[in-house]
PDB file of C-alpha atoms and ligand atoms in Angstrom:
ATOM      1  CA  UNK G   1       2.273 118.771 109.506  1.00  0.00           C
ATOM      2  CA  UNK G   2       5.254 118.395 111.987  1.00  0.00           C
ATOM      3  CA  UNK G   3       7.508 120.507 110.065  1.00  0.00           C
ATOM      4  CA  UNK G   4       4.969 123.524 110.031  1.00  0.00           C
ATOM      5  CA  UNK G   5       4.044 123.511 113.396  1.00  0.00           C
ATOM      6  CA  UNK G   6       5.410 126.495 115.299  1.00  0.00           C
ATOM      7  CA  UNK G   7       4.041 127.148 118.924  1.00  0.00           C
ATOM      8  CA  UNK G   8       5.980 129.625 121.463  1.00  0.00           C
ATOM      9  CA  UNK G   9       5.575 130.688 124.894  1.00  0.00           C
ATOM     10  CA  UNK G  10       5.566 134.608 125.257  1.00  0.00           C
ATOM     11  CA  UNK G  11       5.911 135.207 129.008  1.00  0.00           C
ATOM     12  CA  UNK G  12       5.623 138.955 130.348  1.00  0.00           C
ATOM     13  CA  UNK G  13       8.689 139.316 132.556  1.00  0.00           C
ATOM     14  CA  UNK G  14       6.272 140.921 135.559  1.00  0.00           C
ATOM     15  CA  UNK G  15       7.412 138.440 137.856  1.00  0.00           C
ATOM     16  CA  UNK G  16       8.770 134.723 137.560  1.00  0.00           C
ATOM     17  CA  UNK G  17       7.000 132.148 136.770  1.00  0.00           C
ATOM     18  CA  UNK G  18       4.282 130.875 139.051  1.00  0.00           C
ATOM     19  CA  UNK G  19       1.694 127.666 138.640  1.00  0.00           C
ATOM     20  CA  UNK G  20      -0.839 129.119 136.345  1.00  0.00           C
ATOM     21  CA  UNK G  21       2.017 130.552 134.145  1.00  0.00           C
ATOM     22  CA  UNK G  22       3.869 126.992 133.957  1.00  0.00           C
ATOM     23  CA  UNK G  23       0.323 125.253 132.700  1.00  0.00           C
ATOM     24  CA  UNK G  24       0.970 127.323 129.277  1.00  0.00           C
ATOM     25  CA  UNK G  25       4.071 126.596 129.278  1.00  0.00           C
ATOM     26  CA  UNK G  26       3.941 122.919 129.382  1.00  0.00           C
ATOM     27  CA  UNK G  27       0.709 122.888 127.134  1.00  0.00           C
ATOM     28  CA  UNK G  28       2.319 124.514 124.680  1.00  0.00           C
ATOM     29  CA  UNK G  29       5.740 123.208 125.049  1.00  0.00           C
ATOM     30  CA  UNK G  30       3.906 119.520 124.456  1.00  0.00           C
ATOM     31  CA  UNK G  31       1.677 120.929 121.748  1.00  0.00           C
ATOM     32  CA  UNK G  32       4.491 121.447 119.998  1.00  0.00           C
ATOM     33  CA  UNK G  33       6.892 117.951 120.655  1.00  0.00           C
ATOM     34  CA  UNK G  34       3.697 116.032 119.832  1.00  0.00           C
ATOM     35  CA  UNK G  35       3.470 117.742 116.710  1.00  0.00           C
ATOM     36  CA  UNK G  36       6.932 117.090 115.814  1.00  0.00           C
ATOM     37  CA  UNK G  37       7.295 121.128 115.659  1.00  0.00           C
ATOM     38  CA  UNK G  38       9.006 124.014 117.334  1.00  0.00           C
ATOM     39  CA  UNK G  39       8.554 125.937 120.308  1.00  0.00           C
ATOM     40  CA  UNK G  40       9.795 129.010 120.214  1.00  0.00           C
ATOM     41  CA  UNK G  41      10.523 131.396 123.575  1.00  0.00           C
ATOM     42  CA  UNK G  42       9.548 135.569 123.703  1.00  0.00           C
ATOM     43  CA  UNK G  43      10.038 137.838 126.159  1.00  0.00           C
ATOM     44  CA  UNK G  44       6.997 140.216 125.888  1.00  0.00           C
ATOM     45  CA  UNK G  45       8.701 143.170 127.791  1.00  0.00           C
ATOM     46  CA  UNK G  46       6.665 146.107 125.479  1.00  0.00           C
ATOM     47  CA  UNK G  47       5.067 147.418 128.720  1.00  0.00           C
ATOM     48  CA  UNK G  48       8.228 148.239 130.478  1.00  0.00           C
ATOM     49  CA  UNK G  49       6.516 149.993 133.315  1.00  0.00           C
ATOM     50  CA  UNK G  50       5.074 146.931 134.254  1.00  0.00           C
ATOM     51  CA  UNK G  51       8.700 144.709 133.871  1.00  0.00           C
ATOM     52  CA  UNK G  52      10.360 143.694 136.558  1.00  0.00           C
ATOM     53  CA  UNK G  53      14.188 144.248 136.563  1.00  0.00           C
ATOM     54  CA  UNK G  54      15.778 140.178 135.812  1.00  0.00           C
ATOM     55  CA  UNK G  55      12.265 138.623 135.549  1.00  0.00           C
ATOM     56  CA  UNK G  56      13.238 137.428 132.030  1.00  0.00           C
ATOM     57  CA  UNK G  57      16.819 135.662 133.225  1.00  0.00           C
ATOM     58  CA  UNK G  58      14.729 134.126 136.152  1.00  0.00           C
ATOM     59  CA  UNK G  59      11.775 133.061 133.445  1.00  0.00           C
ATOM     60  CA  UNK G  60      14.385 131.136 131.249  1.00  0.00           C
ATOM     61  CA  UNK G  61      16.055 129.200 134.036  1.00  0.00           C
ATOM     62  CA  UNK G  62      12.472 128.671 135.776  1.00  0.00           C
ATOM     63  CA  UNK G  63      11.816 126.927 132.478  1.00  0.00           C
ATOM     64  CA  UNK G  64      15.495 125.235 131.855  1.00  0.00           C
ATOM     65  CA  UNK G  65      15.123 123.531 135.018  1.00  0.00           C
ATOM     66  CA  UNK G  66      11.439 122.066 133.836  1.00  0.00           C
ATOM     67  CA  UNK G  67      13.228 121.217 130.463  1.00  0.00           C
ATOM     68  CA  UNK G  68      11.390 123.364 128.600  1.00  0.00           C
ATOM     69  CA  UNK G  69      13.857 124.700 126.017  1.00  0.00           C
ATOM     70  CA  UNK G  70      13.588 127.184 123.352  1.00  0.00           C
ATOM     71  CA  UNK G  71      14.523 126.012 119.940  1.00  0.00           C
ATOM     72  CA  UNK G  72      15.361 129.052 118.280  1.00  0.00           C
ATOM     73  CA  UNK G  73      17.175 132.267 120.030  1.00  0.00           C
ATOM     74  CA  UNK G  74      14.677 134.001 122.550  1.00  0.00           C
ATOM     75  CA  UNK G  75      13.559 137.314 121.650  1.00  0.00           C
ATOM     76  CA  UNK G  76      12.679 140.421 122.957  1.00  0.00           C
ATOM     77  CA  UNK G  77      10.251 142.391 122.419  1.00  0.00           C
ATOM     78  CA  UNK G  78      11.584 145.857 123.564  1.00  0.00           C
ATOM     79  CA  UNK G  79      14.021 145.316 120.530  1.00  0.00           C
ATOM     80  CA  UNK G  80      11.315 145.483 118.001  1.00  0.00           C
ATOM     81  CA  UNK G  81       9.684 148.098 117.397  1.00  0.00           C
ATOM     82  CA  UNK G  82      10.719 149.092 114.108  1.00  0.00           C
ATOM     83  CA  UNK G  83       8.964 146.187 113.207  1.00  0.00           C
ATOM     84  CA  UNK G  84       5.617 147.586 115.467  1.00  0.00           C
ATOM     85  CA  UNK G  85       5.937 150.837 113.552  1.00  0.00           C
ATOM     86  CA  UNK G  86       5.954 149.402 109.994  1.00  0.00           C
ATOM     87  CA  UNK G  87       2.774 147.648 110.904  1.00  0.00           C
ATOM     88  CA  UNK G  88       1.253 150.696 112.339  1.00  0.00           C
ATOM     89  CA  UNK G  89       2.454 152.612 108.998  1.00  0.00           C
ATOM     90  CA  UNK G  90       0.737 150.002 107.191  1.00  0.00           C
ATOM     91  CA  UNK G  91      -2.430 150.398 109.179  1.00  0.00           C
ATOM     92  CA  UNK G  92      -2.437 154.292 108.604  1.00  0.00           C
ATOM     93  CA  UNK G  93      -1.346 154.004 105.109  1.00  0.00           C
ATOM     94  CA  UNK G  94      -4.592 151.620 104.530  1.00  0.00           C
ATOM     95  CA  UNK G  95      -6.747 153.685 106.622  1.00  0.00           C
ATOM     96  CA  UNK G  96      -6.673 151.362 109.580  1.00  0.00           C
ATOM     97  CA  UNK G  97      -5.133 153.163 112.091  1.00  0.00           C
ATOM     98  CA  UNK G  98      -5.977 156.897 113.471  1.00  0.00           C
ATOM     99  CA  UNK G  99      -4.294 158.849 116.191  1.00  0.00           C
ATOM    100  CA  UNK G 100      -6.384 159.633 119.066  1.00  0.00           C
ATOM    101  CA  UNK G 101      -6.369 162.510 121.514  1.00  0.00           C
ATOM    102  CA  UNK G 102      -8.767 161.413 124.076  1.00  0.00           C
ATOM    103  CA  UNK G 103      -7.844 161.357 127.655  1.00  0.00           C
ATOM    104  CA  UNK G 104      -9.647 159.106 130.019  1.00  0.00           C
ATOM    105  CA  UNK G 105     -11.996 161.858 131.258  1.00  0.00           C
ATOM    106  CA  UNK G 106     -12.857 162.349 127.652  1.00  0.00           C
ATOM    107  CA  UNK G 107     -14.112 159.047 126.879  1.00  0.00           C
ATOM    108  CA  UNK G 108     -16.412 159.043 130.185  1.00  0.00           C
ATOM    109  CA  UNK G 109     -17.428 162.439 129.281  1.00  0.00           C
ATOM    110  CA  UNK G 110     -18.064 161.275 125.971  1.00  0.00           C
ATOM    111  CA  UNK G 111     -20.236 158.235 127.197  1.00  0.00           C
ATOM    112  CA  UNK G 112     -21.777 159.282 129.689  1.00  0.00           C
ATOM    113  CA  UNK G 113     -23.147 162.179 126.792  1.00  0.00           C
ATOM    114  CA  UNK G 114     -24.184 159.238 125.297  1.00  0.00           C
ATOM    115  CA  UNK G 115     -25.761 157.337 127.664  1.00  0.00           C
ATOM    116  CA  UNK G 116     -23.605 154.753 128.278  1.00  0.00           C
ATOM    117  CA  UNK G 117     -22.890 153.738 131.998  1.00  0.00           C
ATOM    118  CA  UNK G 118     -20.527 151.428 132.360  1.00  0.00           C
ATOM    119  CA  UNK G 119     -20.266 148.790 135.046  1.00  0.00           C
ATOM    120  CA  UNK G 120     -16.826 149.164 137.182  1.00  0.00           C
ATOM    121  CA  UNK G 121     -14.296 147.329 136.091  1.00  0.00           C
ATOM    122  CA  UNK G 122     -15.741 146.804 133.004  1.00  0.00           C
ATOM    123  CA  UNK G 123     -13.463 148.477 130.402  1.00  0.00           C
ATOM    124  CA  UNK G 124     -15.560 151.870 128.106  1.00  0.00           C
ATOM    125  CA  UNK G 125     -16.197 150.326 124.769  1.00  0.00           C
ATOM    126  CA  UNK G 126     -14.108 153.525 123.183  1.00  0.00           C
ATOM    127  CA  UNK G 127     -16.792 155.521 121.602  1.00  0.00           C
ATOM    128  CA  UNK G 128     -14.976 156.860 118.178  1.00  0.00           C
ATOM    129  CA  UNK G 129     -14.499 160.114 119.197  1.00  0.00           C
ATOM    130  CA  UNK G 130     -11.408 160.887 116.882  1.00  0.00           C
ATOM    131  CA  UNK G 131     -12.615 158.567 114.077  1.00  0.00           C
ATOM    132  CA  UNK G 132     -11.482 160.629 110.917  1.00  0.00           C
ATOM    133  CA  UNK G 133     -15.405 160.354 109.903  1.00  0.00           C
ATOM    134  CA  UNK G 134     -16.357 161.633 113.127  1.00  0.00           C
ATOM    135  CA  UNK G 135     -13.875 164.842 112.489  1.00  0.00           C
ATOM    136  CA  UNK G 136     -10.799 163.354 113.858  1.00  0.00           C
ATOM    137  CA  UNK G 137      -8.730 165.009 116.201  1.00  0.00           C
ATOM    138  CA  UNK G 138      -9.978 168.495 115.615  1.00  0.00           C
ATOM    139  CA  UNK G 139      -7.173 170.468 117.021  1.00  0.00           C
ATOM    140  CA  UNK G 140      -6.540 168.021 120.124  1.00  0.00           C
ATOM    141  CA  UNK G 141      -2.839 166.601 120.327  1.00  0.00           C
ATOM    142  CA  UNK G 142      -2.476 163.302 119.150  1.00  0.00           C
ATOM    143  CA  UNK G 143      -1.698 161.114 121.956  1.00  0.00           C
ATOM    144  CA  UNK G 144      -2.211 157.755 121.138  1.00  0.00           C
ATOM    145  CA  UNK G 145      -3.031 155.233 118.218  1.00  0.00           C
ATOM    146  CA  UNK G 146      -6.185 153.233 117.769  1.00  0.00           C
ATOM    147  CA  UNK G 147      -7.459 150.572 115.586  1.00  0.00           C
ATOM    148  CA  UNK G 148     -10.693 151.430 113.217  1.00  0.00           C
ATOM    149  CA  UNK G 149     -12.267 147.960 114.380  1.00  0.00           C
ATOM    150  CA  UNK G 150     -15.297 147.355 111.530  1.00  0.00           C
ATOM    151  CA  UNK G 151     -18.087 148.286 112.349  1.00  0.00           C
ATOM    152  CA  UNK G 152     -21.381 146.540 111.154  1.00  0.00           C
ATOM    153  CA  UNK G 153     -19.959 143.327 110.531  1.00  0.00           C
ATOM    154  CA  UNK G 154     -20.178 139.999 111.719  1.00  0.00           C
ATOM    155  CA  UNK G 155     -19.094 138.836 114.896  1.00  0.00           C
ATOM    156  CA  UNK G 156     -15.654 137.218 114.700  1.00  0.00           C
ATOM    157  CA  UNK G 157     -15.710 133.765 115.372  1.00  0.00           C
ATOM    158  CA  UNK G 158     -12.655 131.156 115.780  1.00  0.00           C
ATOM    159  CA  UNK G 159     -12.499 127.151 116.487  1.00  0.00           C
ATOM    160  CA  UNK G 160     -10.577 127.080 119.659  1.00  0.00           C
ATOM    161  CA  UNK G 161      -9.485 123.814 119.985  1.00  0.00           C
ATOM    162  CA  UNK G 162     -10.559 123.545 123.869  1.00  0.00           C
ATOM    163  CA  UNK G 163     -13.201 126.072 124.153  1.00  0.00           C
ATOM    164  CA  UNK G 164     -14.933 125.168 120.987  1.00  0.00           C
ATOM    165  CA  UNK G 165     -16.506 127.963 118.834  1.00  0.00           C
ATOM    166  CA  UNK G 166     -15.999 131.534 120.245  1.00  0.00           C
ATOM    167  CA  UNK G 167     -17.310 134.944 118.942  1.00  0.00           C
ATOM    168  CA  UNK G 168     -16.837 138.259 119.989  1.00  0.00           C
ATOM    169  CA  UNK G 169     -18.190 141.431 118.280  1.00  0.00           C
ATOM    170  CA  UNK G 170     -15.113 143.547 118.980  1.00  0.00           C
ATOM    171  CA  UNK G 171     -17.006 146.683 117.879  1.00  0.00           C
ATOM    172  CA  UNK G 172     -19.349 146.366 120.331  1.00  0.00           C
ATOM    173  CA  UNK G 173     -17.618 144.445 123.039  1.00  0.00           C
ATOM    174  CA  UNK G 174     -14.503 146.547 122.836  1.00  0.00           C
ATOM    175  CA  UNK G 175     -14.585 148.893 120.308  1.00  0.00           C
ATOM    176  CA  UNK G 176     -11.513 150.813 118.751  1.00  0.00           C
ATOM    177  CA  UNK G 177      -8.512 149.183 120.882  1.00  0.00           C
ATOM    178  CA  UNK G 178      -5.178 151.217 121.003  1.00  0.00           C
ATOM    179  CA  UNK G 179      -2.218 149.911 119.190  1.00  0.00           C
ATOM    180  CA  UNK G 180       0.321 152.469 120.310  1.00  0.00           C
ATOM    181  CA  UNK G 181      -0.354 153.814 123.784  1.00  0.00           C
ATOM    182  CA  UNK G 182      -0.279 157.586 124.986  1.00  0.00           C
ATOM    183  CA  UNK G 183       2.680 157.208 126.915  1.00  0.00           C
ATOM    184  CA  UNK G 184       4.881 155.884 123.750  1.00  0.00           C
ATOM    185  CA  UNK G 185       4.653 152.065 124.617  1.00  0.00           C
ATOM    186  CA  UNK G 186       3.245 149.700 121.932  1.00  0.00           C
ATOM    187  CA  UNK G 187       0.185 147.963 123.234  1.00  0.00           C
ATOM    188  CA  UNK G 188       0.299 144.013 123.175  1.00  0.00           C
ATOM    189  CA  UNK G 189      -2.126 143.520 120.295  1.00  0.00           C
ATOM    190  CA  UNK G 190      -0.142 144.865 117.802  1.00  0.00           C
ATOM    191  CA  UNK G 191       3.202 143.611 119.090  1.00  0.00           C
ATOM    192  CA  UNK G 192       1.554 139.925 119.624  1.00  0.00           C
ATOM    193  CA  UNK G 193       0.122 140.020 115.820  1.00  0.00           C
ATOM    194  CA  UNK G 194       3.356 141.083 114.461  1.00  0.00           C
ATOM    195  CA  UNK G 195       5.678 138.837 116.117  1.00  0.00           C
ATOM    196  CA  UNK G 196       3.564 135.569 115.821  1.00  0.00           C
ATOM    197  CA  UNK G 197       3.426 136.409 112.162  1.00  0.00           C
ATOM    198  CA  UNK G 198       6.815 137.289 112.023  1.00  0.00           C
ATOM    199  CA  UNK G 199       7.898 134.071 113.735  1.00  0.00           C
ATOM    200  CA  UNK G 200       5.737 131.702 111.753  1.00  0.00           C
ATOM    201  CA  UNK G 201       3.769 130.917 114.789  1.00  0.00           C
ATOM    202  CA  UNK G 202       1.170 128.651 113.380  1.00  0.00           C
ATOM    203  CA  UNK G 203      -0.363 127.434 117.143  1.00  0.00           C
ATOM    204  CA  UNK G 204      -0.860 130.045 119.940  1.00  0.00           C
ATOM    205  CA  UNK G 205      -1.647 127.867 123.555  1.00  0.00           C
ATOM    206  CA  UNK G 206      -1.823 130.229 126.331  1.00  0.00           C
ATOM    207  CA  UNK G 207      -3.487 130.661 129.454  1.00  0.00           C
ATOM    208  CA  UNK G 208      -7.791 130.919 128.797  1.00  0.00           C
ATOM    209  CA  UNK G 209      -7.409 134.427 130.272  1.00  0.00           C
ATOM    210  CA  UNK G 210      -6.199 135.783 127.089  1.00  0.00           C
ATOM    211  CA  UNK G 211      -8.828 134.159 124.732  1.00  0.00           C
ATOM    212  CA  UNK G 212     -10.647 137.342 125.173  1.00  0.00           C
ATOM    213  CA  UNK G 213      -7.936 138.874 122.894  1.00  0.00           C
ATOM    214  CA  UNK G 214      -7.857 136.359 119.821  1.00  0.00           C
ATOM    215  CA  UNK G 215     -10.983 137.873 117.961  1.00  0.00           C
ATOM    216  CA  UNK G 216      -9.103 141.796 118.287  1.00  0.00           C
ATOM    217  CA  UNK G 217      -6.055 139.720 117.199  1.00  0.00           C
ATOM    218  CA  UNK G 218      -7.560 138.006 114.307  1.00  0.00           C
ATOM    219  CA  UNK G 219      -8.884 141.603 113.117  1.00  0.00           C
ATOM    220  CA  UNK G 220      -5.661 142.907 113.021  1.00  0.00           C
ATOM    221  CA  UNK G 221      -4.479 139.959 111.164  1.00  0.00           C
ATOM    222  CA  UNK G 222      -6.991 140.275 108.745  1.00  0.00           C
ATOM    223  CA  UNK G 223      -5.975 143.886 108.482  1.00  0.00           C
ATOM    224  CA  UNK G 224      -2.221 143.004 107.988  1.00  0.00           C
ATOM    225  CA  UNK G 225      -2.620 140.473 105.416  1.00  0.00           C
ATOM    226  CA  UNK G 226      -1.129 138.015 107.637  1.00  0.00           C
ATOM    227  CA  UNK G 227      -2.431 134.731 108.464  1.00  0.00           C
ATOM    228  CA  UNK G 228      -4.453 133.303 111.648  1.00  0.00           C
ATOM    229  CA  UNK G 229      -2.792 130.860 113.688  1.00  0.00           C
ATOM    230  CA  UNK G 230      -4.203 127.917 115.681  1.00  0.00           C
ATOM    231  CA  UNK G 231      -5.593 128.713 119.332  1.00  0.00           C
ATOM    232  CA  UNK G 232      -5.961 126.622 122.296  1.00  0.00           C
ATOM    233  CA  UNK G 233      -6.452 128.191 125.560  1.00  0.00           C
ATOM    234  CA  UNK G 234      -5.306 126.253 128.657  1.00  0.00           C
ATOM    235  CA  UNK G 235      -7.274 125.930 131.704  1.00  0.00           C
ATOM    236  CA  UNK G 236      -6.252 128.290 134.536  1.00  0.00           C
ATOM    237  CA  UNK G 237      -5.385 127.576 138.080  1.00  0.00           C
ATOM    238  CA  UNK G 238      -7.166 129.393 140.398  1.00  0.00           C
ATOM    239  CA  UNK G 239      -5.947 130.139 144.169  1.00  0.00           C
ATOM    240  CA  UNK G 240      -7.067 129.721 147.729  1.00  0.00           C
ATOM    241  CA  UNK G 241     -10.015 132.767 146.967  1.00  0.00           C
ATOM    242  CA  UNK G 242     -10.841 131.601 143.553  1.00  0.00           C
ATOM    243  CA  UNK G 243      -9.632 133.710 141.745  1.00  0.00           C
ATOM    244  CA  UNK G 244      -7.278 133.032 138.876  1.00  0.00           C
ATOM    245  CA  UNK G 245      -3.246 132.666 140.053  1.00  0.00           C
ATOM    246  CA  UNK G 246      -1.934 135.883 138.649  1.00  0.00           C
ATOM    247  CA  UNK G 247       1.459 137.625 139.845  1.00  0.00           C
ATOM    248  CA  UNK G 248      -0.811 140.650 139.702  1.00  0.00           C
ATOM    249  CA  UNK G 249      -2.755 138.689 142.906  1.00  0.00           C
ATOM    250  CA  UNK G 250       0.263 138.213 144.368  1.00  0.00           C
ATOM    251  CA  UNK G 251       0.373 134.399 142.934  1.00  0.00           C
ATOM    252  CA  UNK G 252       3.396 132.605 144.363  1.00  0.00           C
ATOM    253  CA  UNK G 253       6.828 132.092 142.182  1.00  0.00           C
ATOM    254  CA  UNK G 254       7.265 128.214 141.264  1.00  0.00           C
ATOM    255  CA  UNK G 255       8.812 125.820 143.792  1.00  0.00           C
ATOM    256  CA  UNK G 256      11.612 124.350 142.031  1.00  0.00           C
ATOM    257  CA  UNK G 257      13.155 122.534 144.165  1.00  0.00           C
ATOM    258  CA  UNK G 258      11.027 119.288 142.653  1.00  0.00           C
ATOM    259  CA  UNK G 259      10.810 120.416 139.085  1.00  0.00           C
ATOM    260  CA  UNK G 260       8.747 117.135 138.583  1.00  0.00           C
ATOM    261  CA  UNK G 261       6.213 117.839 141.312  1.00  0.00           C
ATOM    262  CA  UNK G 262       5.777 120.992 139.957  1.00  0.00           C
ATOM    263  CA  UNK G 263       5.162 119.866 136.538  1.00  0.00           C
ATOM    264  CA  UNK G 264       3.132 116.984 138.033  1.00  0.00           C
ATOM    265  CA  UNK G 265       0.860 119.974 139.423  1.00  0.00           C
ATOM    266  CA  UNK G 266       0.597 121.849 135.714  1.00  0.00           C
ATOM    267  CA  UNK G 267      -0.074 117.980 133.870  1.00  0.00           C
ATOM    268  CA  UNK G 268      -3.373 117.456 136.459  1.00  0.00           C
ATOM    269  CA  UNK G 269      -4.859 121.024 135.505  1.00  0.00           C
ATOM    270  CA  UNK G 270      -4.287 119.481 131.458  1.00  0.00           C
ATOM    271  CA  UNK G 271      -5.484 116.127 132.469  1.00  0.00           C
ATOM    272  CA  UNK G 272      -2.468 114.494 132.213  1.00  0.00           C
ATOM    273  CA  UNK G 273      -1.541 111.425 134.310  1.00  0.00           C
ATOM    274  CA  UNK G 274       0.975 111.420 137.233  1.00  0.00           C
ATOM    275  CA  UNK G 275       4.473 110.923 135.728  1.00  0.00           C
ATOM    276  CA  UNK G 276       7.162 110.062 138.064  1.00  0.00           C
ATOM    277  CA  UNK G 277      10.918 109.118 137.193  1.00  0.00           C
ATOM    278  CA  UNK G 278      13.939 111.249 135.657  1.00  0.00           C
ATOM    279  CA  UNK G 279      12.295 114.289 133.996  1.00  0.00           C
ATOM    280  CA  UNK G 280      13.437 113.646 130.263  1.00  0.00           C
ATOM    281  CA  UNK G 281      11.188 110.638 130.571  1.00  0.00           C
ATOM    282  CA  UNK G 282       8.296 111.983 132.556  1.00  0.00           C
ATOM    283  CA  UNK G 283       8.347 114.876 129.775  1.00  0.00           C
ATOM    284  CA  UNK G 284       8.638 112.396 126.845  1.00  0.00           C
ATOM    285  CA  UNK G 285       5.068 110.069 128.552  1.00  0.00           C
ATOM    286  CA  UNK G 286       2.885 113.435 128.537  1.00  0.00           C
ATOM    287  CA  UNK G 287       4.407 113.695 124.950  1.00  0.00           C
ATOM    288  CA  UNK G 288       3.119 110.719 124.073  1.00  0.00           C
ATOM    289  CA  UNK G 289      -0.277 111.043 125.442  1.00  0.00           C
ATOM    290  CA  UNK G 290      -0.234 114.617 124.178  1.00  0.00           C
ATOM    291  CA  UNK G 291      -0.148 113.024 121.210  1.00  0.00           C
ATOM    292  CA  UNK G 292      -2.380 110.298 121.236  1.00  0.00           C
ATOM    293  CA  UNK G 293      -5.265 112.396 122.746  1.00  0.00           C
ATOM    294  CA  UNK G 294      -4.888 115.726 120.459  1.00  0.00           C
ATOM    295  CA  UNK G 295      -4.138 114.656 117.846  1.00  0.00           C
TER     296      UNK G 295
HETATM  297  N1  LIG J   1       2.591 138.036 127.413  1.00  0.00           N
HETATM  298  C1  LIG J   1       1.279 137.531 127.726  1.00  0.00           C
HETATM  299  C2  LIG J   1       1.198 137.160 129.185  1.00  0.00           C
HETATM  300  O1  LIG J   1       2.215 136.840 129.800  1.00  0.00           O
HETATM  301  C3  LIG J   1       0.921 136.312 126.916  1.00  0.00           C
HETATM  302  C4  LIG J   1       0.633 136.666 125.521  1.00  0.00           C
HETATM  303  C5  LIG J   1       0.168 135.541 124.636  1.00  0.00           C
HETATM  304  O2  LIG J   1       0.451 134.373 124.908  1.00  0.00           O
HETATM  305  O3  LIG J   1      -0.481 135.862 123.629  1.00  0.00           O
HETATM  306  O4  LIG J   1       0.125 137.173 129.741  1.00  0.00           O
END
């Protein structure tokens, strides 16, 4: 088992690292060391608008000074997407994948035709306006790239090893998600899909804020041929309002000056005990309980 476990931590370089953001980390940094496996560091820098200039250099020595070393070379996602296209060429080649020349106003337009009011802030189910079986893009620019999600199937369903058993129905939940944006940029679906595949990622933990994009994930997978890993999503620390730490909310970047209080903070959200001591040996007793209590 040791030898195939492969777990990574694929930070967006939007900021540095704050407390929520070093919960996954650990988790998945100890997944991995009580497995005997390897954890494996990515920069997911695909939405460059969103980057922040030396985010990534401050990431990796947020996470040096908490011990939490990659084992294999970091990577970067803004240096990949040849491979992001050859998946997408796959996708159109098998009929998964159509180009898409809605604008936003199109896709209220086209819902509210249909009925369809949707909450605010809830994101329009897209509804399949430029499906080729609904005519495709009949004469509009193509300015995007979407996935044909299935339609009268199933829900998807996964065993995530903290939630339990999840299901979505992507078609209706989400509908035909973009893989390649309007503006050039590959979305993070795609990307994440190709490079956990590509990397031999056989356990995704991340932050329980993503889960919501595993059963989209796992369709694309499905699509690709490639295989499904693992998932365990990590509680998330919420602030002084209640809302969940994000550097989008203005979340705080790590105090480092005690990297072993600040990991003590990240263990008690994963139910780990206090550690104090050197931090090669505080890291090495959450290893061990890691271990004993996941399995
Ligand atoms: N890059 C994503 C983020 O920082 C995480 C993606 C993932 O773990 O699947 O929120």
């Amino acid at each position: 088992m040791g030898a195939l476990y492969r777990g990574r931590f694929a930070p967006s370089p939007t900021g540095p690292l704050h407390a929520g953001s070093l919960v996954a980390a650990l988790a998945s940094w100890l997944d991995a060391r009580a497995h005997g496996g390897a954890w494996i560091v990515r920069i997911e820098d695909v939405d460059t608008p969103r980057c922040v200039p030396g985010a990534d250099r401050l990431i990796l020595d947020q996470l040096a000074t908490c011990g939490l070393l990659s084992d294999e070379p970091v990577l970067w996602q803004s240096q990949r997407g040849a491979l992001y296209q050859q998946a997408l060429d796959r996708l159109i080649a098998s009929g998964r994948a159509y180009p898409c020349g809605c604008s936003r106003k199109d896709i209220e337009a086209a819902l509210l035709a249909q009925g369809v009011h949707r909450e605010r802030h809830h994101a329009a189910v897209y509804p399949g306006t430029c499906r080729p079986e609904n005519g495709g893009l009949q004469g509009k620019p193509a300015r995007a790239w979407r996935f044909a999600v299935p339609t009268g199937q199933a829900p998807v369903h996964w065993p995530d090893q903290r939630l339990g058993l999840q299901s979505q129905d992507v078609a209706c939940e989400v509908g035909d998600f973009i893989l390649k944006r309007a503006d050039g940029l590959w979305a993070y679906q795609l990307a994440v899909v190709v490079d956990d595949a590509d990397q031999g990622i056989s356990h995704v933990v991340r932050g329980a804020d993503l889960a919501d994009n595993t059963a989209r994930q796992m369709l694309l997978q499905r699509a690709l041929g490639l295989p499904t890993p693992v998932y365990r999503h990590t509680p998330l620390v919420l602030g002084d309002n209640g809302e969940k730490l994000s550097k989008q909310n203005g979340a705080q970047a790590l105090d480092l000056c005690s990297p072993v209080a600040a990991l003590n903070q990240a263990a008690a959200c994963l139910g780990l005990p206090p550690a104090h001591g050197p931090l090669g040996q505080v890291l090495a007793r959450w290893i061990g309980h890691t271990a004993q209590h996941q399995g």
